[in-house]
Short mmCIF file of C-alpha atoms and ligand atoms in Angstrom, two decimals:
data_model
loop_
_atom_site.label_atom_id
_atom_site.label_comp_id
_atom_site.label_asym_id
_atom_site.label_seq_id
_atom_site.Cartn_x
_atom_site.Cartn_y
_atom_site.Cartn_z
CA MET A 1 0.00 0.00 0.00
CA GLU A 2 1.19 3.50 -0.75
CA LYS A 3 0.17 7.02 0.18
CA LEU A 4 1.28 10.52 -0.71
CA LEU A 5 2.52 12.74 2.08
CA ILE A 6 2.21 16.42 1.18
CA THR A 7 3.34 19.41 3.21
CA GLY A 8 1.35 22.30 1.85
CA GLY A 9 1.89 26.00 1.45
CA THR A 10 4.42 26.28 -1.39
CA PRO A 11 3.42 28.18 -4.56
CA LEU A 12 4.33 26.03 -7.56
CA LYS A 13 6.98 27.54 -9.83
CA GLY A 14 8.83 26.16 -12.84
CA GLU A 15 8.22 24.06 -15.92
CA VAL A 16 6.19 20.88 -16.40
CA PHE A 17 6.28 18.61 -19.47
CA ILE A 18 2.95 17.06 -20.46
CA ASN A 19 2.84 13.39 -21.55
CA GLY A 20 0.65 11.73 -24.17
CA ALA A 21 -3.08 11.55 -23.52
CA LYS A 22 -4.18 8.55 -21.47
CA ASN A 23 -7.67 8.56 -22.98
CA ALA A 24 -6.22 8.59 -26.51
CA ALA A 25 -3.73 5.84 -25.68
CA VAL A 26 -6.37 3.46 -24.32
CA ALA A 27 -8.33 3.81 -27.58
CA ILE A 28 -5.37 3.72 -29.98
CA LEU A 29 -3.92 0.51 -28.49
CA PRO A 30 -7.07 -1.51 -29.28
CA ALA A 31 -7.51 0.38 -32.58
CA ALA A 32 -4.23 -1.20 -33.65
CA LEU A 33 -6.03 -4.56 -33.63
CA LEU A 34 -7.74 -3.45 -36.84
CA MET A 35 -4.45 -3.76 -38.70
CA ASP A 36 -2.78 -7.01 -39.66
CA GLY A 37 0.83 -5.94 -39.37
CA ILE A 38 3.36 -4.07 -37.25
CA CYS A 39 2.98 -0.50 -36.00
CA THR A 40 4.91 1.78 -33.70
CA ILE A 41 3.14 4.08 -31.26
CA ASN A 42 5.07 6.74 -29.43
CA ASN A 43 4.35 9.42 -26.81
CA LEU A 44 2.46 6.75 -24.84
CA PRO A 45 1.94 7.83 -21.23
CA ASN A 46 3.56 5.50 -18.71
CA VAL A 47 0.42 4.91 -16.61
CA SER A 48 -1.24 1.79 -15.26
CA ASP A 49 -4.26 1.85 -17.63
CA VAL A 50 -1.85 1.66 -20.59
CA LYS A 51 0.08 -1.21 -18.99
CA GLN A 52 -3.15 -3.08 -18.34
CA PHE A 53 -4.23 -2.60 -21.93
CA CYS A 54 -0.90 -3.97 -23.13
CA ASP A 55 -1.39 -7.03 -20.89
CA ILE A 56 -4.78 -7.64 -22.53
CA LEU A 57 -3.36 -7.23 -26.04
CA GLU A 58 -0.65 -9.79 -25.23
CA LEU A 59 -3.30 -12.26 -24.06
CA LEU A 60 -5.06 -11.78 -27.40
CA GLY A 61 -1.86 -12.68 -29.25
CA VAL A 62 -0.35 -9.26 -29.99
CA LYS A 63 3.43 -9.28 -29.75
CA ILE A 64 4.63 -6.22 -27.90
CA THR A 65 8.12 -4.74 -27.86
CA TRP A 66 8.89 -1.67 -25.75
CA ASN A 67 11.51 0.55 -27.39
CA ASN A 68 11.48 2.77 -24.31
CA GLU A 69 8.92 3.63 -21.63
CA HIS A 70 6.96 5.82 -24.09
CA GLU A 71 7.29 3.87 -27.34
CA ILE A 72 5.87 0.50 -28.22
CA VAL A 73 5.89 -1.76 -31.28
CA LEU A 74 2.75 -3.85 -31.77
CA ASP A 75 2.76 -6.90 -34.01
CA THR A 76 -0.91 -7.70 -34.59
CA ARG A 77 -0.46 -10.42 -37.25
CA ASN A 78 -1.42 -13.31 -35.03
CA ILE A 79 -4.62 -12.71 -33.04
CA ILE A 80 -5.28 -15.94 -31.17
CA ARG A 81 -8.27 -14.96 -29.03
CA THR A 82 -11.25 -12.62 -29.28
CA SER A 83 -12.31 -13.00 -25.67
CA GLU A 84 -10.86 -11.60 -22.44
CA LEU A 85 -13.09 -11.67 -19.39
CA ASP A 86 -10.93 -10.89 -16.36
CA ILE A 87 -8.69 -7.85 -16.84
CA THR A 88 -11.36 -6.15 -18.96
CA THR A 89 -13.64 -5.77 -15.93
CA LYS A 90 -11.01 -3.66 -14.20
CA PHE A 91 -11.15 -0.60 -16.39
CA ARG A 92 -13.56 1.31 -18.50
CA ALA A 93 -11.71 1.61 -21.78
CA SER A 94 -11.69 -2.16 -22.28
CA TYR A 95 -15.02 -1.60 -24.08
CA TYR A 96 -12.97 -0.51 -27.11
CA LEU A 97 -12.01 -4.16 -27.62
CA LEU A 98 -15.60 -4.76 -28.69
CA GLY A 99 -15.45 -2.36 -31.65
CA ALA A 100 -11.89 -3.30 -32.60
CA LEU A 101 -12.26 -7.10 -32.42
CA LEU A 102 -15.69 -6.99 -34.04
CA GLY A 103 -14.13 -5.04 -36.92
CA ARG A 104 -11.07 -7.29 -37.25
CA CYS A 105 -12.46 -10.75 -36.40
CA GLY A 106 -16.27 -10.44 -36.49
CA LYS A 107 -16.57 -11.38 -32.82
CA ALA A 108 -15.60 -10.08 -29.41
CA GLN A 109 -16.26 -10.86 -25.78
CA VAL A 110 -15.29 -8.79 -22.75
CA GLY A 111 -16.29 -8.57 -19.11
CA LEU A 112 -18.62 -5.64 -18.36
CA PRO A 113 -16.21 -2.70 -18.13
CA GLY A 114 -15.22 -1.25 -14.74
CA GLY A 115 -13.28 1.97 -14.17
CA CYS A 116 -13.87 5.01 -11.97
CA LYS A 117 -17.16 4.94 -10.11
CA LEU A 118 -18.89 8.08 -11.30
CA GLY A 119 -22.46 6.75 -11.15
CA ALA A 120 -24.21 4.51 -13.65
CA ARG A 121 -22.16 4.24 -16.84
CA PRO A 122 -24.24 2.31 -19.36
CA ILE A 123 -22.90 1.40 -22.80
CA ASP A 124 -26.28 1.20 -24.54
CA LEU A 125 -25.19 3.69 -27.22
CA HIS A 126 -22.16 1.56 -28.12
CA ILE A 127 -24.42 -1.49 -28.41
CA LYS A 128 -27.03 0.34 -30.50
CA GLY A 129 -24.24 1.40 -32.85
CA PHE A 130 -22.88 -2.15 -33.24
CA GLU A 131 -26.40 -3.48 -33.83
CA ALA A 132 -27.06 -0.80 -36.45
CA LEU A 133 -23.92 -2.03 -38.25
CA GLY A 134 -25.35 -5.55 -38.27
CA ALA A 135 -23.87 -7.12 -35.14
CA GLU A 136 -25.67 -9.23 -32.56
CA VAL A 137 -24.89 -8.20 -29.01
CA GLU A 138 -25.70 -10.16 -25.89
CA ILE A 139 -25.10 -9.39 -22.22
CA ALA A 140 -25.08 -12.42 -19.93
CA GLN A 141 -23.37 -13.34 -16.67
CA GLY A 142 -21.46 -10.08 -16.52
CA ASN A 143 -19.99 -10.43 -20.02
CA ILE A 144 -20.76 -8.76 -23.34
CA THR A 145 -20.55 -10.77 -26.51
CA ALA A 146 -20.77 -9.20 -29.97
CA SER A 147 -20.66 -11.02 -33.28
CA ALA A 148 -21.37 -10.29 -36.93
CA LYS A 149 -21.08 -12.19 -40.19
CA GLU A 150 -20.61 -8.87 -41.92
CA LEU A 151 -20.67 -5.26 -40.74
CA VAL A 152 -22.40 -2.90 -43.14
CA GLY A 153 -22.13 0.90 -42.96
CA THR A 154 -25.21 2.88 -41.97
CA SER A 155 -26.28 6.20 -40.39
CA ILE A 156 -26.20 6.30 -36.62
CA TYR A 157 -27.52 9.15 -34.52
CA LEU A 158 -26.19 9.24 -30.96
CA ASP A 159 -28.78 10.39 -28.39
CA PHE A 160 -25.88 11.81 -26.40
CA ALA A 161 -22.46 12.80 -27.71
CA SER A 162 -20.72 9.94 -25.92
CA VAL A 163 -16.95 9.80 -26.26
CA GLY A 164 -16.78 6.03 -25.83
CA ALA A 165 -19.66 5.28 -28.22
CA THR A 166 -18.26 7.59 -30.91
CA ILE A 167 -14.84 5.92 -30.83
CA ASN A 168 -16.21 2.39 -30.55
CA ILE A 169 -18.54 2.81 -33.54
CA MET A 170 -15.68 4.38 -35.50
CA LEU A 171 -13.55 1.30 -34.72
CA ALA A 172 -16.27 -1.14 -35.78
CA ALA A 173 -16.99 0.83 -38.98
CA THR A 174 -13.39 1.22 -40.18
CA LEU A 175 -13.35 -2.14 -42.01
CA ALA A 176 -17.15 -2.36 -42.57
CA LYS A 177 -18.68 -2.55 -46.01
CA GLY A 178 -19.80 0.88 -47.25
CA THR A 179 -20.15 4.19 -45.45
CA THR A 180 -21.06 4.85 -41.83
CA ILE A 181 -22.17 8.26 -40.64
CA ILE A 182 -22.11 9.06 -36.92
CA ASP A 183 -24.35 12.03 -36.20
CA ASN A 184 -24.15 13.97 -32.91
CA ALA A 185 -20.66 12.51 -32.48
CA ALA A 186 -18.50 13.60 -29.56
CA LYS A 187 -15.70 16.02 -30.49
CA GLU A 188 -13.06 15.46 -27.80
CA PRO A 189 -9.42 15.77 -28.95
CA HIS A 190 -8.77 12.07 -28.47
CA ILE A 191 -11.54 11.24 -30.96
CA VAL A 192 -9.58 13.19 -33.55
CA ASP A 193 -6.43 11.41 -32.43
CA VAL A 194 -7.92 7.93 -32.91
CA ALA A 195 -9.21 8.95 -36.38
CA ASN A 196 -5.76 10.34 -37.27
CA PHE A 197 -4.12 7.12 -36.11
CA LEU A 198 -6.46 4.97 -38.20
CA ASN A 199 -6.11 7.27 -41.23
CA THR A 200 -2.31 7.02 -40.91
CA LEU A 201 -2.82 3.27 -41.34
CA GLY A 202 -5.01 3.72 -44.41
CA ALA A 203 -8.53 4.15 -42.99
CA ASP A 204 -10.88 6.72 -44.55
CA ILE A 205 -12.43 8.67 -41.68
CA ARG A 206 -13.52 12.25 -42.22
CA GLY A 207 -14.99 14.90 -39.95
CA ALA A 208 -13.59 13.73 -36.58
CA GLY A 209 -13.67 16.76 -34.28
CA THR A 210 -17.05 17.86 -35.70
CA ASP A 211 -20.41 16.40 -34.80
CA VAL A 212 -20.72 14.40 -38.02
CA ILE A 213 -18.11 11.72 -38.70
CA LYS A 214 -18.11 9.85 -42.00
CA ILE A 215 -16.30 6.54 -42.17
CA ASN A 216 -15.83 5.03 -45.62
CA GLY A 217 -15.07 1.40 -44.89
CA VAL A 218 -11.80 0.09 -46.35
CA GLU A 219 -10.93 -3.54 -47.05
CA SER A 220 -7.85 -3.57 -44.90
CA LEU A 221 -5.37 -1.26 -43.23
CA ASN A 222 -1.69 -0.88 -44.13
CA HIS A 223 0.69 -3.45 -42.72
CA THR A 224 2.88 -0.87 -41.07
CA GLY A 225 2.79 2.65 -39.62
CA THR A 226 4.08 4.97 -36.92
CA TYR A 227 1.99 7.31 -34.80
CA SER A 228 2.58 9.79 -31.98
CA ILE A 229 -0.18 10.29 -29.39
CA VAL A 230 -1.59 13.77 -28.77
CA PRO A 231 -0.58 15.57 -25.51
CA ASP A 232 -2.95 15.02 -22.59
CA GLN A 233 -5.20 18.06 -22.19
CA ILE A 234 -6.46 16.83 -18.82
CA GLU A 235 -2.94 16.50 -17.43
CA ALA A 236 -2.16 19.98 -18.80
CA GLY A 237 -5.38 21.36 -17.29
CA THR A 238 -4.56 19.76 -13.92
CA PHE A 239 -1.21 21.60 -13.76
CA MET A 240 -2.80 24.86 -14.99
CA LEU A 241 -5.34 24.69 -12.17
CA ALA A 242 -2.58 23.73 -9.70
CA ALA A 243 -0.72 26.94 -10.66
CA VAL A 244 -3.82 29.00 -9.86
CA ALA A 245 -4.75 27.13 -6.66
CA SER A 246 -1.22 27.46 -5.24
CA LYS A 247 -0.85 31.12 -6.34
CA GLY A 248 2.13 29.96 -8.35
CA ASP A 249 3.59 30.45 -11.82
CA LEU A 250 3.98 27.44 -14.13
CA ILE A 251 5.11 26.97 -17.70
CA ILE A 252 3.25 24.00 -19.16
CA LYS A 253 5.19 22.53 -22.07
CA ASN A 254 4.03 20.18 -24.83
CA CYS A 255 0.32 20.97 -24.80
CA ILE A 256 -2.17 21.97 -27.49
CA THR A 257 -3.47 25.31 -26.25
CA LYS A 258 -6.56 25.13 -28.48
CA HIS A 259 -7.72 22.08 -26.47
CA LEU A 260 -7.64 24.14 -23.28
CA GLU A 261 -9.72 27.18 -24.21
CA SER A 262 -12.58 26.47 -21.81
CA VAL A 263 -10.08 26.04 -18.97
CA ILE A 264 -8.19 29.21 -19.89
CA ALA A 265 -11.49 31.16 -19.90
CA LYS A 266 -12.34 29.95 -16.38
CA ILE A 267 -8.86 30.63 -15.06
CA ILE A 268 -9.13 34.21 -16.29
CA GLU A 269 -12.62 34.51 -14.77
CA VAL A 270 -11.30 33.53 -11.32
CA GLY A 271 -8.45 36.05 -11.58
CA GLY A 272 -5.57 33.93 -12.87
CA GLN A 273 -3.47 34.86 -15.88
CA VAL A 274 -2.55 32.86 -18.94
CA ASP A 275 -0.07 33.48 -21.69
CA SER A 276 -0.18 30.98 -24.53
CA ASN A 277 2.66 30.58 -26.95
CA GLY A 278 2.60 27.77 -29.50
CA ASP A 279 2.76 24.48 -27.62
CA LYS A 280 3.47 26.20 -24.28
CA LEU A 281 1.31 27.92 -21.70
CA ARG A 282 2.31 30.11 -18.81
CA VAL A 283 -0.29 30.19 -16.02
CA TRP A 284 0.04 32.29 -12.90
CA CYS A 285 -2.03 33.83 -10.14
CA ASP A 286 -1.02 36.22 -7.38
CA LYS A 287 -4.26 36.72 -5.50
CA ARG A 288 -7.12 34.85 -3.91
CA PRO A 289 -9.29 33.45 -6.71
CA SER A 290 -12.76 34.90 -7.22
CA LYS A 291 -15.95 32.86 -7.31
CA ALA A 292 -17.21 31.41 -10.61
CA ASN A 293 -19.94 29.08 -11.77
CA ILE A 294 -19.06 26.01 -13.81
CA LYS A 295 -21.11 23.65 -15.89
CA THR A 296 -19.29 20.63 -17.25
CA LEU A 297 -20.10 19.85 -20.88
CA PRO A 298 -18.85 17.71 -23.74
CA TYR A 299 -15.86 19.24 -25.59
CA PRO A 300 -15.35 22.13 -26.28
CA GLY A 301 -17.15 22.86 -22.97
CA PHE A 302 -15.49 22.68 -19.56
CA PRO A 303 -14.35 19.05 -19.13
CA THR A 304 -15.84 16.88 -16.41
CA ASP A 305 -12.33 15.44 -15.95
CA LEU A 306 -11.16 18.84 -14.60
CA GLN A 307 -14.24 19.52 -12.47
CA ALA A 308 -12.73 18.29 -9.19
CA GLN A 309 -9.44 20.16 -9.71
CA MET A 310 -11.44 23.35 -10.40
CA GLY A 311 -13.43 22.56 -7.26
CA VAL A 312 -10.27 23.05 -5.16
CA ILE A 313 -9.94 26.60 -6.52
CA LEU A 314 -13.61 27.37 -5.88
CA ALA A 315 -13.34 25.92 -2.34
CA LEU A 316 -10.78 28.68 -1.69
CA ALA A 317 -12.42 31.43 -3.74
CA ASN A 318 -13.70 34.74 -2.50
CA GLY A 319 -17.48 34.18 -2.57
CA THR A 320 -19.88 31.37 -3.31
CA SER A 321 -19.67 29.31 -6.51
CA ILE A 322 -21.80 26.58 -8.04
CA ILE A 323 -20.66 23.61 -10.08
CA ASN A 324 -23.19 21.80 -12.21
CA GLU A 325 -21.93 18.39 -13.35
CA SER A 326 -23.86 17.55 -16.48
CA ILE A 327 -21.94 14.48 -17.70
CA PHE A 328 -21.81 12.04 -14.78
CA GLU A 329 -24.29 11.24 -12.02
CA SER A 330 -21.95 11.05 -9.11
CA ARG A 331 -18.83 13.11 -9.38
CA PHE A 332 -18.77 15.03 -6.11
CA GLN A 333 -17.39 12.40 -3.73
CA TYR A 334 -14.19 14.45 -3.45
CA THR A 335 -16.12 17.32 -1.83
CA GLU A 336 -16.50 15.27 1.37
CA GLU A 337 -12.72 14.91 1.49
CA LEU A 338 -12.23 18.65 0.89
CA ASN A 339 -14.71 19.35 3.71
CA LYS A 340 -12.46 17.29 6.02
CA MET A 341 -9.77 19.84 5.11
CA GLY A 342 -11.98 22.79 6.09
CA ALA A 343 -13.86 23.48 2.84
CA LYS A 344 -17.56 24.36 2.96
CA ILE A 345 -19.15 22.49 0.10
CA THR A 346 -22.67 21.14 -0.07
CA SER A 347 -23.43 18.75 -2.87
CA GLN A 348 -26.69 17.26 -3.94
CA GLY A 349 -27.09 15.12 -7.04
CA LYS A 350 -25.36 16.78 -9.94
CA SER A 351 -24.77 20.19 -8.30
CA ALA A 352 -22.52 21.49 -5.56
CA VAL A 353 -22.33 24.84 -3.80
CA PHE A 354 -18.85 26.01 -2.80
CA GLU A 355 -18.82 28.62 -0.03
CA GLY A 356 -15.24 29.84 -0.39
CA VAL A 357 -12.98 29.61 2.69
CA GLU A 358 -9.65 31.39 3.21
CA ARG A 359 -7.60 28.29 3.86
CA LEU A 360 -7.63 24.51 3.88
CA PHE A 361 -5.92 22.36 6.53
CA GLY A 362 -4.00 19.12 6.05
CA SER A 363 -5.92 15.91 6.66
CA ARG A 364 -6.08 12.20 5.74
CA VAL A 365 -8.05 12.01 2.49
CA TYR A 366 -9.09 9.20 0.16
CA ALA A 367 -9.26 9.39 -3.65
CA SER A 368 -12.58 8.05 -4.93
CA ASP A 369 -11.54 8.17 -8.60
CA LEU A 370 -8.70 9.29 -10.85
CA ARG A 371 -9.48 13.01 -11.15
CA ALA A 372 -10.75 13.26 -7.56
CA GLY A 373 -7.32 11.97 -6.59
CA ALA A 374 -5.62 14.73 -8.60
CA ALA A 375 -7.84 17.30 -6.87
CA LEU A 376 -6.83 16.00 -3.43
CA ILE A 377 -3.16 16.42 -4.36
CA LEU A 378 -3.86 20.04 -5.35
CA ALA A 379 -5.70 20.55 -2.06
CA GLY A 380 -2.76 19.07 -0.12
CA ILE A 381 -0.33 21.40 -1.94
CA VAL A 382 -2.30 24.51 -0.93
CA ALA A 383 -3.39 23.40 2.55
CA GLU A 384 -1.68 24.39 5.79
CA GLY A 385 0.11 21.44 7.38
CA THR A 386 0.39 17.86 6.23
CA THR A 387 -2.04 15.96 4.03
CA GLU A 388 -2.00 12.22 3.43
CA VAL A 389 -3.64 11.05 0.20
CA PHE A 390 -4.69 7.39 0.00
CA ASN A 391 -6.02 5.14 -2.81
CA LEU A 392 -3.18 6.04 -5.17
CA GLU A 393 -4.11 3.21 -7.54
CA TYR A 394 -6.77 5.52 -8.99
CA ILE A 395 -4.29 8.34 -9.58
CA ASP A 396 -1.69 6.03 -11.11
CA ARG A 397 -4.22 4.92 -13.72
CA GLY A 398 -3.91 8.21 -15.53
CA TYR A 399 -1.04 10.44 -14.31
CA GLU A 400 2.58 9.61 -15.06
CA ASN A 401 5.07 10.33 -12.25
CA ILE A 402 2.66 12.74 -10.67
CA GLU A 403 4.55 13.31 -7.45
CA GLU A 404 7.87 13.76 -9.27
CA LYS A 405 6.31 16.34 -11.57
CA PHE A 406 4.82 18.28 -8.66
CA ARG A 407 8.08 17.99 -6.69
CA SER A 408 10.04 19.39 -9.65
CA VAL A 409 7.99 22.60 -9.43
CA GLY A 410 8.41 23.03 -5.69
CA ALA A 411 5.73 20.89 -4.04
CA LYS A 412 6.77 19.06 -0.87
CA ILE A 413 5.36 15.68 -1.75
CA GLU A 414 6.58 12.11 -1.33
CA ARG A 415 5.22 8.62 -1.91
CA ILE A 416 5.43 6.38 1.12
CA SER A 417 4.86 2.62 1.31
CA PHE A 418 3.12 1.31 4.39
C1 UD1 B 501 -14.77 9.24 -21.54
C2 UD1 B 501 -13.44 9.40 -20.84
C3 UD1 B 501 -13.62 10.02 -19.46
C4 UD1 B 501 -14.41 11.32 -19.57
C5 UD1 B 501 -15.69 11.13 -20.38
C6 UD1 B 501 -16.41 12.43 -20.65
C7 UD1 B 501 -12.12 7.61 -21.76
C8 UD1 B 501 -11.52 6.27 -21.55
N1 UD1 B 501 -12.82 8.10 -20.73
O1 UD1 B 501 -15.54 8.35 -20.74
O2 UD1 B 501 -12.34 10.27 -18.90
O3 UD1 B 501 -14.75 11.74 -18.27
O4 UD1 B 501 -15.39 10.53 -21.66
O5 UD1 B 501 -15.57 13.34 -21.29
O6 UD1 B 501 -11.96 8.24 -22.78
N2 UD1 B 501 -23.58 7.21 -21.64
C9 UD1 B 501 -24.76 6.50 -21.81
N3 UD1 B 501 -24.75 5.45 -22.68
C10 UD1 B 501 -23.64 5.09 -23.40
C11 UD1 B 501 -22.46 5.84 -23.23
C12 UD1 B 501 -22.46 6.89 -22.34
O7 UD1 B 501 -25.76 6.77 -21.17
O8 UD1 B 501 -23.70 4.14 -24.18
C13 UD1 B 501 -23.57 8.31 -20.66
C14 UD1 B 501 -22.61 7.97 -19.51
O9 UD1 B 501 -23.26 7.21 -18.52
C15 UD1 B 501 -22.20 9.33 -19.03
C16 UD1 B 501 -22.19 10.15 -20.29
O10 UD1 B 501 -22.98 9.45 -21.24
O11 UD1 B 501 -23.16 9.85 -18.13
C17 UD1 B 501 -20.79 10.40 -20.84
O12 UD1 B 501 -20.20 9.20 -21.19
P1 UD1 B 501 -19.07 9.10 -22.32
O13 UD1 B 501 -18.92 10.39 -23.04
O14 UD1 B 501 -19.36 7.87 -23.10
O15 UD1 B 501 -17.79 8.90 -21.44
P2 UD1 B 501 -16.83 7.66 -21.34
O16 UD1 B 501 -16.51 7.14 -22.70
O17 UD1 B 501 -17.35 6.71 -20.30
#
């Protein structure tokens, strides 16, 4: 067991380098199953979700060679299984195996996907999409099985712009016969990244990043290719918000500033400052943040994955703020932990009221999910005294070397085994 021990009160100053996007990586790894050849993927983040995905791919018969901790070579010529029931239950993104294996082999079976507990997380839209393409899908005994003699392109309207459903349907449609149109598609940067990856391998996907994606099915993908994963906008946003919360001054390197516009707008609204320059951002704040209201929305709106980190700023803001979480049912568990540290937050359902306090105090706090864990680290960095953060397995799913990165910009933070 491990915990983070943080002594708060130091403004963060210096430079942070952003790694590849975890959410893109966990879609691009299974997307590689659609090729029958050897591809190289670089700028992979070194996080536990990526390692788990690689373990699954190996069980399916993919030969994996690590060139270094961020670059992998996948040989997908010999798929020996289309079913993996154990590891797949441990994390959410394993649902992408359905679309990828269905596309490559015409059948797929995974355990019902797990992941962060943010309320009910159905995958009905994924299933509707597969069925529209001609697949049969069955859920029994905690497993999902999908099979199809042939997948045929069609028009699919998503009731909600789901990230997972958009990518999964794109995967299943890449090698389908004819054209598939996904209407009301999600527009998150990693959707564009998966489309770019597949197009690099010879797919014909147009419109990713808009709400209509057109996939002209191709017979097969190229037998080789190299791709570099997009920088992680959530990791970048986490450090941007850490700069503001700690009244610090950070240069965030290797990010795509366009992906962060909603975050930049909110930082300016609470009194922080941002200077963007190519693939770099400087974020600083020298005063107590002001109140602001936030509503999380699909991209390009304010991301739900930065809601908790923003919550730390609003907990300390001058005035009362409201956060409305419109994506997930249950994403305010972290507020109870912040209240242990002296915050005054009342949450009910999908809204929370933040009555700003002047300071937080160190406490023992427990991460309830990946981004909640990041928020607790931010809270520990700004709190008076010592904070212990537990349940690091959530944080390690999606942040590479998080304590080393924070330490390199002045945070007093160490990982302790107990
Ligand atoms: C992805 C991200 C996650 C992010 C989220 C929203 C990955 C691996 N995870 O999750 O970090 O927080 O997007 O940006 O990329 N829904 C349905 N039926 C479906 C699919 C979704 O009702 O078939 C609902 C979900 O329950 C949820 C909402 O739609 O309330 C958003 O889900 P979705 O956009 O699919 O997010 P994920 O793919 O789970």
